[in-house]
CSV table of C-alpha atoms and ligand atoms in Angstrom, one decimal:
chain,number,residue,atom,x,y,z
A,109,UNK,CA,99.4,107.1,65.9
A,110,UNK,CA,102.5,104.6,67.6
A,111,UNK,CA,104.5,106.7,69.7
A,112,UNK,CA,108.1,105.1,71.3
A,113,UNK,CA,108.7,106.0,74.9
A,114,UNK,CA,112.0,104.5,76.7
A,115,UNK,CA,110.5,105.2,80.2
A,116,UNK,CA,107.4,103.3,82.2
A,117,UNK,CA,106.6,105.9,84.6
A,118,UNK,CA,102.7,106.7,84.0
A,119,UNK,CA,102.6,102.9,82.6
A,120,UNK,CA,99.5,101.2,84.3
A,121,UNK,CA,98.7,97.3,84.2
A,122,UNK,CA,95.4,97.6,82.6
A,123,UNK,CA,97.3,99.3,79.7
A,124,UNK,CA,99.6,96.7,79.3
A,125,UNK,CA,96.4,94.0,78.2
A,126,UNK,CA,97.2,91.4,75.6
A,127,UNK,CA,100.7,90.1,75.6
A,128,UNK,CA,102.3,86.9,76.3
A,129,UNK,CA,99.9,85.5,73.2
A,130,UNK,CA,101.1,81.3,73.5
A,131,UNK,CA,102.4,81.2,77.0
A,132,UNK,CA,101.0,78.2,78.6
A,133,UNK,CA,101.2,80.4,82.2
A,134,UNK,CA,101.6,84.0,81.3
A,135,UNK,CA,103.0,87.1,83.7
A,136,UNK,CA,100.0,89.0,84.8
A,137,UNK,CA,99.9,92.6,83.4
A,138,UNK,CA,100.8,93.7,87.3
A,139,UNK,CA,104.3,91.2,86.4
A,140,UNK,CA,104.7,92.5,83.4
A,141,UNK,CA,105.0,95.8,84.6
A,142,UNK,CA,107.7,95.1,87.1
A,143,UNK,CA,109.3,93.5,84.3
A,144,UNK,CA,109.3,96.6,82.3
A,145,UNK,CA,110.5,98.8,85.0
A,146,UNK,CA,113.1,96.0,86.3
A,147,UNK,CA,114.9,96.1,83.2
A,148,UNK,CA,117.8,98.1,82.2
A,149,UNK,CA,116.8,99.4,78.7
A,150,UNK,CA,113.0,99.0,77.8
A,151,UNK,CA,111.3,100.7,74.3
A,152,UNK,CA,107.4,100.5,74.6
A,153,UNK,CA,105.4,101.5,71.2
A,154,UNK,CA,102.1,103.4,72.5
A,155,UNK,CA,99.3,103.4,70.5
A,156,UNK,CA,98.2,107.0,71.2
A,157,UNK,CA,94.4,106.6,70.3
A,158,UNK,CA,93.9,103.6,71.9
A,159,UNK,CA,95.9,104.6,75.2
A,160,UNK,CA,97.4,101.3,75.1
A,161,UNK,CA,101.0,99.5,75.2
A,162,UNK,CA,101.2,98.1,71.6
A,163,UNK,CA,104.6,96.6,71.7
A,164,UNK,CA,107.6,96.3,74.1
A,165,UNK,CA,111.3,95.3,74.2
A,166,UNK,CA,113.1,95.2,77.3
A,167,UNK,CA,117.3,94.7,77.7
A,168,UNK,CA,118.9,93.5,80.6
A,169,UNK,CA,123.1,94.6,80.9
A,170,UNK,CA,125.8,94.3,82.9
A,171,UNK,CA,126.8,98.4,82.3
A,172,UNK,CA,130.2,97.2,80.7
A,173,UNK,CA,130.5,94.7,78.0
A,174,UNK,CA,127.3,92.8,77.7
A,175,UNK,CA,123.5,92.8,76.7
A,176,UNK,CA,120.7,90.4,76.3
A,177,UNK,CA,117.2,91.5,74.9
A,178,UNK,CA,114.5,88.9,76.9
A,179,UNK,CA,111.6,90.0,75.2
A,180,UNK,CA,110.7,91.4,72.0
A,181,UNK,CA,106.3,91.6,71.5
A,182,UNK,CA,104.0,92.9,69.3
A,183,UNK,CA,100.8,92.6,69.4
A,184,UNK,CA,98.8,90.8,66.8
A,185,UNK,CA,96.5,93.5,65.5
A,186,UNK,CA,99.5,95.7,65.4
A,187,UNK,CA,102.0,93.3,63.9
A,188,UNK,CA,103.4,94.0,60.3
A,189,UNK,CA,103.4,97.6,60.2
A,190,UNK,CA,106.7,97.8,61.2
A,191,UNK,CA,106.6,98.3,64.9
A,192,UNK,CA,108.9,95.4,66.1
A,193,UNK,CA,111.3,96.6,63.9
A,194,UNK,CA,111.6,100.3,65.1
A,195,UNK,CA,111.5,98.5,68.5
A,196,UNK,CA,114.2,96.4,67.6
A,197,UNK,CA,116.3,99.8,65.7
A,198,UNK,CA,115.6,102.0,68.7
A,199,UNK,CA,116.8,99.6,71.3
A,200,UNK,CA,120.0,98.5,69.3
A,201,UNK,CA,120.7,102.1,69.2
A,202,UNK,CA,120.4,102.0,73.1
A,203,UNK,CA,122.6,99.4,73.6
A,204,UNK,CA,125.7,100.4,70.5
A,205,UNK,CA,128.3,100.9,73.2
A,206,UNK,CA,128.2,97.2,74.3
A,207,UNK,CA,130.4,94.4,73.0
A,208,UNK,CA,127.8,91.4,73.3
A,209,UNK,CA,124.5,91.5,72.0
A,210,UNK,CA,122.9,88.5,72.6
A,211,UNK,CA,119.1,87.4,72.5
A,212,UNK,CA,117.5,83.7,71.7
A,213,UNK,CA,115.1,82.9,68.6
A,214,UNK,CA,113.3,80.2,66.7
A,215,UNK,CA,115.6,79.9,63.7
A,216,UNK,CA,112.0,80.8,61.5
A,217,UNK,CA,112.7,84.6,63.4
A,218,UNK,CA,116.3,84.5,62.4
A,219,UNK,CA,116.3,86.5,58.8
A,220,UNK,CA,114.2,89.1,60.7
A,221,UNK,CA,117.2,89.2,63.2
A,222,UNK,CA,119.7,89.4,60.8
A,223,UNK,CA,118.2,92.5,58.9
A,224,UNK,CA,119.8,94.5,62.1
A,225,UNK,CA,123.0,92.9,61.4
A,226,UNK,CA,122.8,90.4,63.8
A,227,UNK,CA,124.3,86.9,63.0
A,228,UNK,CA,123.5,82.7,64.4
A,229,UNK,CA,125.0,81.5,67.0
A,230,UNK,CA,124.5,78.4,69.8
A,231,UNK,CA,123.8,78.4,73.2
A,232,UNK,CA,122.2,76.6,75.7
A,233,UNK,CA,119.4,77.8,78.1
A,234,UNK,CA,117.4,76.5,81.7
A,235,UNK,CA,113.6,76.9,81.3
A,236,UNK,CA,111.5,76.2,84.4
A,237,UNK,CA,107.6,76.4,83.0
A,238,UNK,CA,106.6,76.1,86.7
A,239,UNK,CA,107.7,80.0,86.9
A,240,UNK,CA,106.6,80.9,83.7
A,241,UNK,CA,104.4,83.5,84.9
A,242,UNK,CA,107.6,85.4,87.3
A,243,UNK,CA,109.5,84.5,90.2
A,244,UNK,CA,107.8,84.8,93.7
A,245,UNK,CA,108.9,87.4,95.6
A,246,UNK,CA,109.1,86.9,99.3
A,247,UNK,CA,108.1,88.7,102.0
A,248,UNK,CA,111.1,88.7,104.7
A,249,UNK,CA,109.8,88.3,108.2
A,250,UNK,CA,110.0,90.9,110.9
A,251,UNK,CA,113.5,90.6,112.6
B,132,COA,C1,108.5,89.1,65.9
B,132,COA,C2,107.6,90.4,66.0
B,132,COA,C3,108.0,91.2,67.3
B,132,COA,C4,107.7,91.2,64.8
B,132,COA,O1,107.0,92.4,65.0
B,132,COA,P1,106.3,93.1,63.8
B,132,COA,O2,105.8,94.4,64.3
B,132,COA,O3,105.3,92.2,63.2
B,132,COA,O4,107.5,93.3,62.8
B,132,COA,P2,107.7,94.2,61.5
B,132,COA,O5,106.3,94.6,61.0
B,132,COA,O6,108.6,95.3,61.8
B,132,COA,O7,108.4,93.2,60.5
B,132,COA,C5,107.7,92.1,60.1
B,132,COA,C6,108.6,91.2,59.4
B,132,COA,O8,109.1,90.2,60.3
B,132,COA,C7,108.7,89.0,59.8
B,132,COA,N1,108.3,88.1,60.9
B,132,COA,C8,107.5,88.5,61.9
B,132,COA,N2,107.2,87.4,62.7
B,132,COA,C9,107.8,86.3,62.1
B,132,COA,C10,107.9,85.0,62.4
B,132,COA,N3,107.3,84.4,63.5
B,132,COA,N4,108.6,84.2,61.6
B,132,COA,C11,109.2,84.7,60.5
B,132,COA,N5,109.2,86.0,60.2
B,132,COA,C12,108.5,86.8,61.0
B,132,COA,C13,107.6,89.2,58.9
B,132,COA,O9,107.6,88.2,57.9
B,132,COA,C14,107.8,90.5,58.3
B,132,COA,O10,108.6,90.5,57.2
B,132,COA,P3,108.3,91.5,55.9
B,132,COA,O11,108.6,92.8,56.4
B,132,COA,O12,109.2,91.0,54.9
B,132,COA,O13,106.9,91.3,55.6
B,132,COA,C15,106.1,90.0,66.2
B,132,COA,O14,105.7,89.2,65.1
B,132,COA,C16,105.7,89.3,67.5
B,132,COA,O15,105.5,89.9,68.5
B,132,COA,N6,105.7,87.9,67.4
B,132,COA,C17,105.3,87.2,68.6
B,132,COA,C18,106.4,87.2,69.7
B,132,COA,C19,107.7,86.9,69.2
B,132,COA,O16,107.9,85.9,68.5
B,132,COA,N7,108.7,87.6,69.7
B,132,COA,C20,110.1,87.4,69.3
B,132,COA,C21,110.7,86.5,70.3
B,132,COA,S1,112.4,86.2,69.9
């Protein structure tokens, strides 16, 4: 049984196993985590019997006009049943008071973009693979 939580408190690394399938230099599950909790919106679909994250989808806003979803994952035993797309419903639903919402796809994703009523557009984007798997965070010295 999937269950949809909008909350990671109780959400442990080893239950986030699996994701990031392709990425050259993945987040760690610790990363993802912070990820997860960093964001400003997140929908996780919990697979209740196997006490395991199945599928996420985090949002990041600026609290006025704007909205980007960064992620959007299923995983592959889990895919086609319908779970990215009541990820995808549930988080649209969280974001309907914005004026912009914007996210980036191969254009073979698009027509299951555009079944939420989203529409193509251009952009332009920075990718740095070295920090693929997060950004380093510091530790500021004493003083
Ligand atoms: C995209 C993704 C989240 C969809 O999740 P899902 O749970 O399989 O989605 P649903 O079961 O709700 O819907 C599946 C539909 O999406 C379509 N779809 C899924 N992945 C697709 C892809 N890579 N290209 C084209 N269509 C795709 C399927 O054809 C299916 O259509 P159907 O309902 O007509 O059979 C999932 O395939 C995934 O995690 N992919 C890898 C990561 C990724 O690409 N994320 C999106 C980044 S923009």
């Amino acid at each position: 049984m999937i269950h949809y939580l909008d909350f990671t408190e109780d959400i442990t690394p080893e239950q986030l196993q699996g994701f990031f399938q392709g990425w050259p230099n993945p987040p760690s599950p610790e990363t993802h985590l912070r990820i997860l909790q960093n964001s400003d919106e997140v929908v996780l679909a919990w697979d209740e019997d196997a006490g395991r994250v199945v599928g996420f989808i985090t949002a990041i806003t600026d609290g006025v006009l704007a909205a980007y979803i960064p992620l959007l994952e299923v995983l592959p035993a889990y895919q086609g049943q319908g779970v990215g797309s009541e990820l995808m419903r549930r988080m649209l639903a969280r974001l309907e008071a914005y004026y912009m919402v914007d996210l980036l796809c191969d254009a073979d994703l698009q027509p299951f973009y555009a079944r939420f009523g989203m529409t193509p557009a251009t952009g332009m984007i920075i990718r740095r693979y070295d920090r693929q798997s997060g950004r380093q965070i510091r530790s500021t010295s004493p003083g």
